[in-house]
Amino acid sequence: MLPKLIGAALIVGAVVVMGTYAYFSRDLPSVSALRDYKPPQTTRVYDRHGQVIGEIFTERRTVIPLSEVPRHVVLSVLAAEDADFYEHEGLDYAGILRAVGRDIVSGRAAQGGSTITQQVVKLMLLTPERTLSRKIRELILARRLENELSKDEILHLYLNHVNFGRGRYGIQEAAQYYFGKNASELTLAEATLLAGVPQAPARLSPRSNPEAAARRQRYVLSQLASKREVYWPDLTEEAIAAAREEKVETIPLPEASGGAPEVLAIARQALRTAAGDESLGEGGYAVHTTIDLGLQKHARQALQRGLRAIDERQGYRGPYPTRNRRRGPKATPPVNSLRMGRTYVAKVFKTDDGKEQLRLEVAGHPAVLRMRDLERYNPDGLSASKFARPGDLLPVSITQLGSEEDPAVARAERGPDGSVVVIEPRSRDVLALVGGYAARSGFNRATQAIRQPGSAFKPIVYARAIQSRRFTPASLVVDAPAVYEKWKPRNYEQWNYQGAVRLREALARSINMVAIRVIEDLGVQDVAEFARQDGITTKLEEDMALALGASGVKPIELANAYATFAAGGRWAPTRLVIKIVSPDGTNIPMEPLEPARDVMTPDEAYVMTSMLRSVVTSGTGTPALRLKRAVGGKTGTSNEARDAWFVGYSPSVVAGVWVGFDDSRSLGKRETGARSALPIWVEVMEVADQTPKETDFAMPSGVIIAPIDPASGFLAYEGQEDAIDEVFLTGTAPVDIARPPDVADPNMFLMEQFDEEDASPETTRLEDRVLGDLAPP
């Protein structure tokens, strides 16, 4: 009877097992899909020197072949997770029974017992839920996986997929994050420390809990020692003992990928364009750029120092002052909804020292401003209650929209912002691209802001004038008031007009009326077309005010327009992303750039460069003399000092700096391009240009130098002591010779004779009236 009962029980058991297997085998994922292992990887963006600028990822992972993982690293992982890995067929039955016993005792599915194969199934094919049904599916799939893949293939999946904490997946990312080296370079001590982490990545992190990580490492080392003779006799006892004695230290936390968010955004878009939207999720690409990361960081620091200097001069600290509140800013009226990218005048209705924040009312909506985000405007580190009082007004923008439960998050916009662009003129490589004070993603002022360049646009006007051969640097143009329909332009110094001024001097001193008369002679449409040929793609307002930079441009396109002068008259598009390498090592084809074109001859470009050098040597850009090298450039200040610029270059580097408020407020009294932007430019160029200081602009053969009379612009007379050298395009130098002061003008002699003998009383009275109108008051 008993044998029959046993037989029946076995049959029933077999039926139950088979039924359970059949039931839980339904709709299971296919293990064969793991043969084509393509997990999300990390895309890295590199600078021109191979330094990592930042990373693009959904999961930080770099897949490496098992051949690049040293044997002692593999043994450390096996000792920590599954010493019998190469002996079992995917399941550790003894371990499963132990785990089931523990689960029964605890009353819940709390204890694992998983082999590496099971962990791969759990990580890559199933959900992490802890249920009996999920465990049964895991066991079924583990056996299937062992039949589908080799042991080495399964271990390869595990080493590249498992979480090593702090958002790092796979042994390569772990080695880089904790020790700053590749997995192939790990020591046995380092390997045993990392091997212990996957069991509980948060609790066993060598960074956040080094004591627990060290205890886990000692366990792994003990497993290596106790199982050495059976499993890995090639690993010596001396090596294990040395690993126990070795002091393992993690590297300092890597700098967050925030040094160049502007570059990462452009790299991301270039990758999407070249490889498709799916490339961002897949990852594993290498995006190579022209950026110099060291210069990028320095340029932002220079911008920050320059903007803080304006803050200090203009008192952009804390809320708006309460004096003159009647004439000062008013809180923004209520609106239906807040928008990101707009500046509001918010009212402080509560200060919270405990939460270290200000509670604001922004256009009728609640918002919070964290004190840690106010470092620029709170250099003394005041508490919330000392920094502001209820009722104070503060300009802010919105960085995170609110909801019914949570208020919006605001950012102070008390002071101005700016941008810096640095370009290598021959290649048009962008060496630095700074879109704002803070290193954060979002609005990139260098490439997206459209701002009035003011007098920084004048070189484009004068370049066309030189190219036309109707003007030379020695040409005299009248600086005097004029009215064009209802527009009456003025010089910056409205009381000061110079009469006839040489073109070079007019550019150096940024005389508005001369630029207007030049564009009047050339034609507005003609100059606008020249600007377009020089890379200004922003739509220009084609009126006389174009001469004074009243039509907005983008900082990067104006800097690149100046690069045409530095490059001998040849325009080319800027380039930032130069190569994209796929995960398999092949280069991804990229969209071709717009072809380069000759906008000016090298001779014309040199003459323009020579004139721009006078801006530095004797004009509005003299602070640039501090560089003690050959540079040229131009200041720019728009109406009411809403924009401040300096764009300039040496023979090897072009840089452009813009400063202003996003909402076009005035920068403040006495702020100009020379005061606000030029110091930043100088600081950037001190690092950007590493060529010998004696490097000069090469003069082409089509340019001549001739001595001229500074007053008339004619060729200097023989022996003239105050003669100056001037550059001319071949064939454009003056032919007339200036008269010495002791030689009378025969034309004037004839005019005087005519006036005395033939002038009527009416003619004399008319002449007196005209001369009286032009005479200074």
Short mmCIF file of C-alpha atoms in Angstrom, two decimals, residues 61 65-66 75 107 120 159 179 236 257 298 347 365 398 449 509 541 562 588 596 625 687 692 707 735 745 752:
data_model
loop_
_atom_site.label_atom_id
_atom_site.label_comp_id
_atom_site.label_asym_id
_atom_site.label_seq_id
_atom_site.Cartn_x
_atom_site.Cartn_y
_atom_site.Cartn_z
CA ARG A 61 26.70 52.69 -18.42
CA PRO A 65 33.77 43.02 -23.42
CA LEU A 66 34.59 40.37 -20.86
CA LEU A 75 36.92 36.26 -9.22
CA GLY A 107 6.58 35.12 6.68
CA VAL A 120 20.53 38.66 -14.91
CA LEU A 159 29.13 42.82 -15.22
CA PHE A 179 38.69 55.22 -8.71
CA THR A 236 47.80 33.28 -4.56
CA SER A 257 28.55 67.86 -15.74
CA HIS A 298 37.66 80.58 -17.55
CA LYS A 347 6.48 90.98 -4.03
CA HIS A 365 0.68 83.42 -8.11
CA ILE A 398 10.30 81.22 -13.17
CA ALA A 449 19.55 86.27 -27.81
CA ARG A 509 36.12 107.46 -31.35
CA GLU A 541 15.74 96.57 -40.26
CA TYR A 562 34.49 89.90 -37.12
CA ILE A 588 28.34 58.85 -38.05
CA ALA A 596 32.84 79.14 -47.03
CA LEU A 625 46.19 97.73 -24.38
CA VAL A 687 43.87 83.00 -21.54
CA PRO A 692 53.73 84.94 -28.71
CA PRO A 707 52.40 109.29 -44.91
CA VAL A 735 47.21 112.01 -55.00
CA ASP A 745 45.84 128.31 -51.00
CA GLU A 752 38.73 136.47 -51.84
#
